[in-house]
XYZ file of N, CA and C in Angstrom:
723
model
N 14.728 113.400 161.957
C 15.966 114.935 161.530
C 17.112 115.174 162.074
N 18.233 114.901 161.227
C 19.080 114.498 161.776
C 20.403 115.638 162.022
N 21.693 115.028 163.645
C 21.846 115.801 164.308
C 22.604 116.261 163.706
N 23.331 117.796 164.376
C 23.916 118.168 163.066
C 24.697 118.487 164.267
N 26.430 119.281 162.986
C 27.478 119.164 163.810
C 28.483 120.527 163.547
N 28.784 120.407 164.004
C 30.098 122.212 163.558
C 31.587 121.445 163.437
N 31.751 122.004 162.352
C 33.589 120.894 162.828
C 34.010 122.540 161.258
N 34.636 122.603 162.728
C 35.577 124.560 162.111
C 37.119 123.639 161.614
N 37.039 124.747 160.809
C 38.113 125.220 159.703
C 38.069 123.760 158.456
N 36.812 123.538 158.753
C 36.202 122.535 157.227
C 36.612 121.691 156.695
N 37.537 123.707 155.206
C 37.753 123.603 154.063
C 38.886 122.805 153.268
N 40.241 122.345 154.173
C 40.901 121.746 153.919
C 41.598 120.821 154.970
N 42.547 120.193 154.722
C 42.873 119.133 155.302
C 42.569 118.147 155.701
N 42.582 117.659 157.648
C 41.495 116.998 158.269
C 40.550 117.719 158.391
N 40.353 118.617 158.689
C 39.200 119.649 159.179
C 38.054 119.350 157.694
N 38.326 118.977 156.550
C 37.527 118.795 154.892
C 37.137 117.725 155.717
N 38.774 116.687 155.702
C 38.349 114.868 155.832
C 37.193 114.165 157.059
N 37.740 115.347 157.901
C 36.850 115.176 159.245
C 34.999 115.529 158.607
N 34.702 116.824 157.937
C 33.334 117.085 157.526
C 33.021 116.020 156.831
N 33.208 115.102 156.470
C 33.301 114.262 154.970
C 32.859 112.970 155.800
N 33.411 113.205 156.244
C 34.027 111.196 157.288
C 32.112 111.736 157.977
N 31.719 112.919 158.811
C 31.083 112.949 160.105
C 29.051 113.325 159.007
N 29.556 113.546 157.553
C 28.193 114.179 156.491
C 28.214 111.821 156.537
N 29.634 111.628 156.266
C 28.649 109.776 155.977
C 28.511 109.294 156.715
N 28.392 109.129 157.757
C 27.645 108.627 158.829
C 26.170 109.556 158.905
N 25.103 110.355 158.237
C 24.357 110.889 158.594
C 24.826 112.373 158.956
N 25.467 113.271 159.619
C 25.122 113.182 160.527
C 24.780 115.039 158.942
N 24.030 116.311 159.979
C 24.202 117.400 159.559
C 25.175 118.367 159.746
N 26.258 118.924 158.745
C 27.749 118.868 159.007
C 27.698 120.871 158.832
N 28.224 121.647 159.971
C 28.613 122.940 159.518
C 29.533 123.330 159.281
N 30.177 123.471 158.172
C 31.441 123.759 157.461
C 31.611 124.912 157.580
N 32.125 125.502 158.652
C 33.159 126.348 159.194
C 34.178 126.702 158.223
N 34.857 127.974 157.922
C 35.744 127.919 156.998
C 36.190 130.099 157.971
N 37.056 130.587 157.296
C 37.503 131.311 157.551
C 37.482 132.251 156.541
N 37.918 132.608 155.836
C 38.270 133.001 153.875
C 39.163 132.444 152.855
N 38.534 131.105 153.423
C 38.927 130.169 151.666
C 37.640 129.392 150.991
N 36.357 130.843 150.550
C 34.761 130.083 150.879
C 35.309 129.446 149.225
N 35.713 129.077 148.596
C 35.448 128.407 147.415
C 36.452 127.133 148.012
N 37.126 126.982 148.664
C 37.785 125.521 149.324
C 36.772 124.745 150.090
N 36.261 125.440 151.354
C 34.654 125.657 151.212
C 33.439 124.695 150.891
N 33.682 126.269 149.619
C 31.905 125.150 148.522
C 32.425 124.039 148.284
N 33.861 124.035 147.292
C 34.164 122.078 147.318
C 34.016 121.331 147.948
N 33.608 121.578 148.762
C 33.599 119.648 150.905
C 33.079 119.994 150.571
N 31.882 121.256 150.096
C 30.036 121.298 150.524
C 29.709 120.341 149.512
N 29.563 121.214 148.014
C 29.235 120.103 146.755
C 29.945 118.575 147.271
N 30.276 118.220 146.831
C 30.593 116.680 147.651
C 30.132 116.485 148.531
N 29.420 116.766 149.257
C 28.824 116.213 150.933
C 27.666 115.843 149.773
N 26.601 117.030 149.119
C 25.457 117.376 148.801
C 26.071 115.763 147.536
N 27.147 115.774 146.567
C 26.673 114.828 145.064
C 26.723 113.611 146.637
N 26.729 112.821 147.383
C 27.248 112.372 148.495
C 26.189 111.584 148.737
N 25.515 112.123 148.737
C 23.534 112.190 149.311
C 23.785 113.663 151.130
N 24.513 113.163 151.721
C 24.707 114.093 152.432
C 24.409 115.471 152.739
N 24.500 115.674 154.201
C 23.243 117.216 154.107
C 24.390 118.736 154.796
N 25.395 119.442 154.567
C 25.930 120.238 155.104
C 25.763 121.549 154.738
N 25.875 123.028 155.591
C 26.397 124.179 154.847
C 27.097 124.791 155.315
N 27.346 125.930 154.987
C 28.948 126.747 155.202
C 28.034 127.873 155.913
N 29.533 127.981 157.590
C 28.890 128.760 158.297
C 30.289 129.840 158.559
N 30.338 130.982 157.662
C 31.382 131.564 157.487
C 32.170 132.717 159.068
N 33.239 132.280 159.679
C 33.795 133.012 160.503
C 34.793 132.409 161.484
N 35.512 134.051 161.677
C 36.645 133.570 162.360
C 36.777 132.973 164.101
N 37.586 131.889 164.088
C 37.141 131.591 165.958
C 38.270 132.425 166.202
N 39.474 133.285 166.066
C 39.307 133.617 167.369
C 39.287 135.595 167.268
N 38.066 135.416 166.930
C 37.411 136.672 166.673
C 35.729 135.823 167.703
N 36.045 136.446 169.580
C 34.911 135.815 169.869
C 33.413 136.110 169.510
N 32.920 137.811 169.748
C 31.700 138.196 169.606
C 31.401 137.675 168.303
N 31.909 137.830 167.512
C 31.378 136.993 165.136
C 31.270 135.817 165.994
N 32.117 135.338 165.869
C 31.778 133.823 166.311
C 30.798 133.331 167.412
N 30.259 134.306 168.615
C 29.501 134.335 169.024
C 28.426 134.739 168.543
N 28.079 135.259 168.099
C 26.926 136.343 167.223
C 26.288 135.173 166.507
N 27.622 134.360 165.631
C 27.707 133.965 164.303
C 26.679 132.323 165.143
N 27.343 131.790 165.994
C 26.534 130.834 166.457
C 25.286 130.824 166.944
N 25.446 131.707 167.549
C 24.106 132.257 168.221
C 22.530 131.789 167.647
N 23.055 132.820 166.512
C 22.279 132.987 165.541
C 21.504 132.511 164.455
N 22.580 131.313 164.413
C 21.935 130.422 163.964
C 21.503 128.765 164.237
N 21.423 128.750 166.032
C 20.675 128.292 167.060
C 19.778 128.486 167.123
N 18.929 129.893 166.910
C 18.223 130.686 166.584
C 17.136 130.165 165.837
N 18.107 129.941 165.141
C 17.440 129.758 162.977
C 16.734 128.120 163.205
N 18.445 127.368 163.449
C 18.049 125.877 163.033
C 18.057 125.076 164.347
N 18.100 125.604 165.880
C 17.734 124.560 166.257
C 19.454 124.156 167.518
N 20.278 123.322 168.536
C 21.184 123.756 169.289
C 21.976 122.815 168.417
N 22.984 122.685 168.456
C 24.093 121.615 167.112
C 24.057 120.327 168.800
N 24.598 118.825 168.549
C 25.016 118.056 169.020
C 26.542 117.692 168.452
N 27.305 118.492 168.513
C 28.429 118.575 168.406
C 29.257 119.105 168.401
N 30.785 118.958 168.255
C 31.522 120.573 167.856
C 32.802 119.523 167.261
N 33.920 119.431 166.444
C 34.425 119.722 166.472
C 35.621 120.826 165.929
N 36.966 120.609 167.181
C 37.325 121.496 167.741
C 38.928 121.868 166.566
N 38.432 122.323 164.509
C 40.024 121.688 164.479
C 40.999 123.322 163.599
N 40.036 124.490 163.634
C 41.139 124.957 162.930
C 42.321 125.547 163.798
N 43.187 125.471 163.135
C 44.408 126.570 164.037
C 45.316 127.172 163.299
N 46.433 127.291 163.793
C 47.351 127.963 163.152
C 48.968 127.680 163.851
N 48.887 127.601 163.217
C 50.556 127.497 162.882
C 52.361 128.974 162.818
N 52.563 129.474 163.625
C 53.550 130.838 163.575
C 55.627 130.386 164.534
N 55.945 128.819 163.404
C 57.161 128.269 163.675
C 58.508 129.250 164.086
N 59.184 129.494 164.456
C 60.115 130.191 165.232
C 60.736 129.610 166.529
N 62.273 129.752 166.235
C 63.111 129.227 167.700
C 62.739 130.278 168.536
N 62.389 129.985 169.939
C 62.085 130.891 171.400
C 62.605 132.426 171.334
N 63.909 132.366 171.167
C 64.831 133.531 171.212
C 64.061 134.180 170.468
N 63.288 133.837 168.624
C 63.545 134.508 167.819
C 61.951 134.937 167.796
N 61.058 134.217 168.461
C 59.814 134.149 168.913
C 59.162 135.905 168.948
N 58.191 136.459 168.374
C 57.829 138.014 168.404
C 57.147 137.425 169.133
N 56.584 138.724 169.795
C 54.895 138.809 170.564
C 53.646 138.001 170.299
N 53.862 139.284 168.949
C 52.041 138.648 167.698
C 52.477 137.296 168.045
N 53.365 136.127 166.744
C 53.288 135.730 166.603
C 53.046 134.339 167.934
N 53.263 135.059 169.855
C 52.890 134.193 170.256
C 51.238 133.816 170.567
N 50.844 135.413 170.450
C 49.989 135.835 170.719
C 48.106 135.835 169.608
N 49.334 135.683 168.546
C 48.489 135.046 167.154
C 47.847 133.494 167.438
N 48.891 133.064 167.979
C 48.939 131.665 167.865
C 47.618 130.980 169.040
N 48.230 131.876 170.094
C 47.195 131.645 171.291
C 45.434 131.901 171.172
N 45.630 132.770 170.875
C 44.007 133.917 170.159
C 43.591 132.652 169.351
N 44.168 132.059 168.170
C 43.871 131.244 167.664
C 43.360 129.707 168.215
N 44.276 129.395 168.612
C 44.379 128.344 169.071
C 43.011 127.621 169.910
N 43.838 128.632 171.238
C 43.200 127.840 172.287
C 42.293 129.044 172.140
N 42.543 130.813 172.382
C 41.454 131.519 172.738
C 39.790 130.594 172.171
N 40.289 129.696 170.479
C 38.799 129.214 169.968
C 38.812 129.082 170.399
N 38.568 127.678 171.477
C 38.398 127.006 171.980
C 37.105 127.007 173.042
N 37.423 128.162 173.883
C 36.383 129.016 174.164
C 36.089 129.602 172.948
N 36.181 130.262 172.695
C 34.999 130.811 171.445
C 34.013 130.541 170.262
N 34.675 128.778 170.597
C 33.491 128.065 169.809
C 32.316 127.548 171.137
N 33.021 126.986 171.569
C 32.942 126.052 172.455
C 31.488 126.188 173.267
N 31.681 127.861 173.630
C 30.948 128.537 175.358
C 29.944 128.673 174.497
N 29.348 129.550 173.423
C 27.939 129.257 172.838
C 27.413 128.455 172.409
N 28.218 127.909 172.656
C 27.852 125.790 172.364
C 26.824 125.104 173.390
N 28.242 124.729 173.922
C 27.718 124.369 175.467
C 26.299 123.901 176.509
N 26.064 124.755 176.261
C 23.905 125.214 177.527
C 23.611 125.096 176.560
N 23.187 125.549 175.297
C 21.812 124.649 174.444
C 22.621 123.562 174.575
N 23.291 122.549 174.128
C 23.284 121.283 173.334
C 22.959 120.360 175.375
N 23.211 120.951 176.332
C 22.804 120.925 178.422
C 21.588 120.912 178.139
N 20.994 121.684 177.535
C 19.416 121.952 177.807
C 18.703 121.076 176.820
N 19.377 120.717 175.550
C 18.353 120.027 174.731
C 18.417 118.281 175.348
N 18.822 118.218 176.315
C 18.662 116.527 177.095
C 19.093 115.404 176.140
N 20.157 115.870 175.245
C 20.085 114.328 174.185
C 21.475 114.385 173.797
N 21.861 114.796 175.532
C 24.004 113.997 175.088
C 24.887 114.894 173.708
N 25.484 114.502 173.614
C 26.125 114.841 172.755
C 27.637 114.735 172.766
N 28.607 116.005 171.985
C 30.395 114.999 171.075
C 30.244 116.162 171.386
N 32.010 115.586 171.932
C 32.558 117.039 171.080
C 34.628 116.419 170.969
N 34.289 117.094 170.440
C 36.257 116.555 169.736
C 37.014 117.906 169.584
N 38.152 117.813 170.198
C 39.579 119.380 169.470
C 40.557 118.351 169.132
N 41.089 119.207 168.374
C 42.640 118.498 167.464
C 43.965 119.001 169.121
N 44.311 118.533 168.279
C 44.865 118.823 169.959
C 46.633 118.110 168.740
N 48.202 117.983 169.098
C 48.913 117.763 168.491
C 50.057 117.115 169.198
N 50.725 116.628 168.516
C 51.774 115.431 169.362
C 53.197 117.358 169.452
N 52.809 117.935 168.690
C 53.614 118.716 169.487
C 52.929 119.146 171.185
N 52.248 118.694 171.854
C 51.909 118.714 172.969
C 52.378 118.134 173.658
N 52.759 117.295 172.989
C 52.950 115.990 174.105
C 54.511 115.516 174.220
N 55.087 115.522 172.420
C 56.275 115.111 172.692
C 56.802 116.153 172.065
N 56.965 117.436 172.964
C 57.304 119.533 172.589
C 57.627 118.947 170.826
N 58.467 119.797 169.944
C 59.107 120.342 169.002
C 59.514 121.092 168.787
N 61.711 121.498 168.321
C 61.688 122.888 168.357
C 61.159 123.240 167.712
N 61.452 124.860 168.072
C 60.167 125.808 166.958
C 59.084 126.253 167.264
N 58.349 125.541 168.925
C 56.829 125.268 167.918
C 56.532 125.816 169.634
N 57.095 126.058 170.609
C 56.866 126.617 172.203
C 55.573 127.106 172.241
N 54.969 128.036 171.220
C 53.708 129.014 171.211
C 53.184 128.097 170.579
N 52.528 127.360 169.437
C 52.155 126.005 168.656
C 52.052 124.599 169.958
N 53.676 124.699 170.845
C 52.757 123.634 171.381
C 52.436 123.882 172.343
N 52.188 124.633 173.052
C 51.561 125.289 174.719
C 50.234 125.621 173.666
N 49.708 125.691 172.980
C 49.007 125.834 172.952
C 47.622 125.439 172.622
N 47.944 124.252 171.531
C 47.953 122.590 172.080
C 47.564 121.720 173.009
N 48.975 121.798 173.867
C 48.721 121.330 175.591
C 48.023 121.727 176.415
N 46.897 123.483 176.539
C 46.396 124.067 176.597
C 44.429 123.566 176.289
N 45.419 123.543 175.379
C 43.192 122.322 174.197
C 43.513 120.796 175.245
N 44.141 120.085 175.552
C 44.506 118.641 176.373
C 43.433 118.911 177.839
N 43.907 120.110 178.239
C 43.786 120.678 179.093
C 42.749 120.667 179.819
N 42.121 121.217 178.805
C 40.733 122.186 178.830
C 39.468 121.239 177.872
N 39.930 120.099 177.372
C 39.534 119.021 176.971
C 39.314 118.425 178.447
N 39.802 117.480 179.009
C 39.475 117.080 179.727
C 38.845 118.112 181.081
N 38.998 118.832 181.344
C 38.151 119.412 182.417
C 36.770 119.407 181.932
N 36.412 119.825 181.076
C 35.477 120.160 180.244
C 34.366 118.861 180.687
N 35.469 117.374 179.391
C 34.222 116.930 179.989
C 34.239 115.759 182.322
N 35.605 116.292 182.390
C 34.322 116.362 183.108
C 32.725 116.867 183.623
N 33.156 118.070 183.538
C 31.979 119.032 183.825
C 30.743 117.859 183.011
N 30.849 117.824 181.340
C 29.218 117.226 180.710
C 29.281 115.694 180.572
N 30.101 115.434 181.651
C 30.073 113.561 182.057
C 28.773 113.354 182.202
N 28.244 114.238 183.025
C 26.636 113.254 183.462
C 25.989 113.901 183.159
N 26.219 114.662 181.629
C 24.805 114.890 180.435
C 24.687 114.539 179.421
N 25.753 113.304 179.330
C 25.959 112.383 178.799
C 26.070 113.347 176.826
N 27.111 114.597 177.619
C 28.089 114.214 176.456
C 29.440 114.707 176.656
N 30.166 113.562 175.381
C 31.482 113.663 176.051
C 32.451 114.416 174.960
N 33.337 114.742 175.524
C 34.708 115.452 174.929
C 36.504 114.753 175.427
N 36.319 114.783 173.762
C 37.472 113.733 174.404
C 39.061 115.154 172.894
N 39.874 113.934 173.063
C 41.475 115.013 171.997
C 41.567 114.051 171.159
N 41.596 114.500 170.353
C 42.939 113.859 169.640
C 44.074 114.003 168.928
N 45.164 114.001 169.091
C 46.693 114.358 169.267
C 47.572 113.463 167.684
N 46.547 114.526 166.266
C 47.718 113.716 165.724
C 49.423 113.737 165.096
N 49.603 113.599 165.148
C 50.974 113.311 164.447
C 51.337 114.332 163.100
N 52.059 114.106 162.361
C 52.317 114.871 161.069
C 51.699 113.737 160.144
N 50.973 114.888 159.623
C 49.905 114.167 158.638
C 49.890 115.207 157.092
N 49.303 114.572 156.187
C 49.837 115.142 154.521
C 48.826 115.822 154.827
N 48.744 116.998 155.002
C 48.644 118.670 154.651
C 49.381 119.951 154.647
N 48.278 120.503 154.510
C 49.582 121.863 153.723
C 50.237 123.062 155.307
N 50.262 122.367 156.711
C 50.587 123.212 157.808
C 52.344 122.135 157.286
N 52.076 121.404 157.003
C 53.745 120.446 157.089
C 54.499 120.883 155.554
N 53.769 121.802 154.954
C 55.100 122.213 153.394
C 56.125 122.342 154.124
N 55.871 122.920 154.601
C 58.127 123.480 155.220
C 58.659 121.878 156.212
N 58.515 121.099 157.101
C 58.873 120.367 157.194
C 59.893 119.750 155.747
N 61.430 118.853 156.459
C 61.654 119.254 155.990
C 61.828 117.184 156.325
N 61.363 116.174 155.097
C 59.519 115.404 155.277
C 60.728 113.862 155.239
N 61.964 113.965 154.629
C 62.896 112.698 154.387
C 63.569 112.505 155.911
N 63.787 114.079 156.727
C 63.988 113.755 158.215
C 62.867 113.207 159.304
N 62.268 113.994 158.643
C 60.890 113.533 159.543
C 59.845 112.119 159.653
N 60.354 111.396 158.743
C 59.594 110.544 159.100
C 60.418 109.345 159.691
N 62.080 109.443 159.721
C 63.005 108.766 160.384
C 62.107 108.781 162.051
N 61.883 109.511 162.358
C 60.764 109.597 163.821
C 59.935 108.986 163.669
N 59.134 108.909 162.766
C 57.884 107.877 162.624
C 58.225 106.195 162.331
N 57.510 105.546 163.523
C 58.278 104.239 163.207
C 58.147 103.395 162.546
N 56.534 104.269 161.885
C 55.348 103.285 160.785
C 56.436 104.084 159.226
N 57.412 104.657 159.370
C 57.904 105.254 158.956
C 57.098 106.447 156.952
N 56.133 106.293 157.709
C 55.260 107.697 156.558
C 54.665 108.396 157.188
N 53.851 109.684 156.735
C 53.662 110.256 157.275
C 51.617 109.688 157.202
N 50.489 109.864 158.113
C 49.123 109.836 157.933
C 48.240 110.463 156.881
N 47.357 109.872 156.898
C 46.357 110.330 156.020
C 45.580 111.132 156.795
N 44.802 112.041 156.304
C 43.784 112.687 156.869
C 42.046 112.389 156.670
N 42.339 110.551 156.083
C 41.440 110.113 156.915
C 40.921 109.087 157.639
N 42.485 109.356 157.827
C 42.693 107.753 158.447
C 42.299 109.146 160.699
N 42.606 110.403 160.752
C 42.616 111.417 161.675
C 41.150 111.331 162.158
N 40.604 111.564 160.520
C 38.676 111.705 160.892
C 37.762 110.178 159.760
N 38.668 109.346 160.771
C 37.880 108.220 160.964
C 37.751 107.875 162.436
N 38.805 108.376 163.058
C 38.774 108.314 164.326
C 37.983 108.995 164.959
N 37.886 110.572 164.143
C 36.465 111.045 164.985
C 35.330 110.764 163.776
N 35.431 110.795 163.627
C 33.900 109.361 163.623
C 33.936 108.643 164.226
N 34.595 107.805 164.653
C 34.187 106.805 166.074
C 33.537 107.610 166.808
N 34.538 109.013 167.934
C 33.884 109.208 168.445
C 32.621 109.885 168.777
N 32.196 109.803 167.607
C 31.112 110.970 167.323
C 30.165 109.094 166.738
N 30.358 108.985 167.518
C 29.326 107.537 167.570
C 28.969 106.703 168.799
N 27.715 106.305 168.574
C 26.688 105.703 169.720
C 28.225 104.561 169.913
N 28.560 103.725 169.457
C 29.836 103.303 169.933
C 30.806 103.567 170.871
N 31.157 104.361 170.993
C 32.052 105.871 171.740
C 31.306 106.855 173.095
N 30.151 105.893 173.410
C 29.287 106.600 174.382
C 30.891 106.330 175.789
N 31.093 105.123 176.041
C 31.565 106.183 177.586
C 33.039 106.168 176.993
N 33.702 106.775 176.280
C 34.379 107.253 175.865
C 34.527 109.017 176.162
N 35.206 108.753 177.528
C 34.961 110.863 177.477
C 36.873 111.286 178.003
N 37.019 111.887 178.248
C 38.360 112.677 178.455
C 39.777 112.534 178.518
N 39.913 111.290 176.903
C 40.702 111.022 176.781
C 41.989 111.227 175.552
N 42.997 111.143 175.528
C 43.665 112.090 174.203
C 43.565 110.618 174.101
N 43.881 110.505 172.740
C 44.332 110.049 171.504
C 45.200 110.105 170.417
N 46.024 109.260 170.179
C 46.910 109.345 169.814
C 47.095 108.960 167.836
N 47.540 109.937 166.815
C 46.791 109.505 165.498
C 48.858 109.346 164.881
N 49.865 108.554 164.968
C 51.057 109.194 164.664
C 51.948 108.544 164.611
N 51.640 107.118 163.643
C 52.098 105.836 163.295
C 53.238 105.108 164.233
N 53.251 105.419 165.786
C 53.965 105.344 167.283
C 54.840 105.612 167.635
N 54.790 107.310 166.831
C 56.231 108.159 167.573
C 55.977 108.381 169.012
N 54.112 107.947 169.392
C 54.844 107.980 171.061
C 53.961 107.005 171.341
């Protein structure tokens, strides 16, 4: 039986690439999406065409009770998850003096509260299964180096690093690893408003990263070869840090 893993925000960008990578590695992938079912179905179709196993799971990671209900129902129906990739997130950029309370709260509730909302229903069943597991969270270079106009985003992504490291300490003796991947500038919709010519000057490789280059690292962290790696923050940023 294939090991079941969850990828949040799997309908596009980095999440899509991660879902395809894990499916190719032989995992059964639960594709989470919030609204864009058509894009999620495209990912599902691609996985199935390639001979993989996947299904859709719709919920908003910022909605705590709805997320818990959806995940607990799935566990009751088909057993516990072997792992999860907490990829879904949002940005609402503005210079700090112009940053609204709503934009602060929305980013925190999605990016940081989402960590709790998704992982809390999953972890105890993973522990009780005594089969080990993998957790990978997505942070950002904004959490490590700072970025003007992203005080809220950087704070939320830095919180994910602290939470992941602490969780790794708690779960290590259970053979469940927890690691954080911190991408730099990756070719996704999220950087559509970034002035790329200027941005590339900050990158020693002078190019953007590809979602597949992030996904390949996540795939490695889910492999048996990464069984002794936990509590780490690994950057994929072309040498920016």
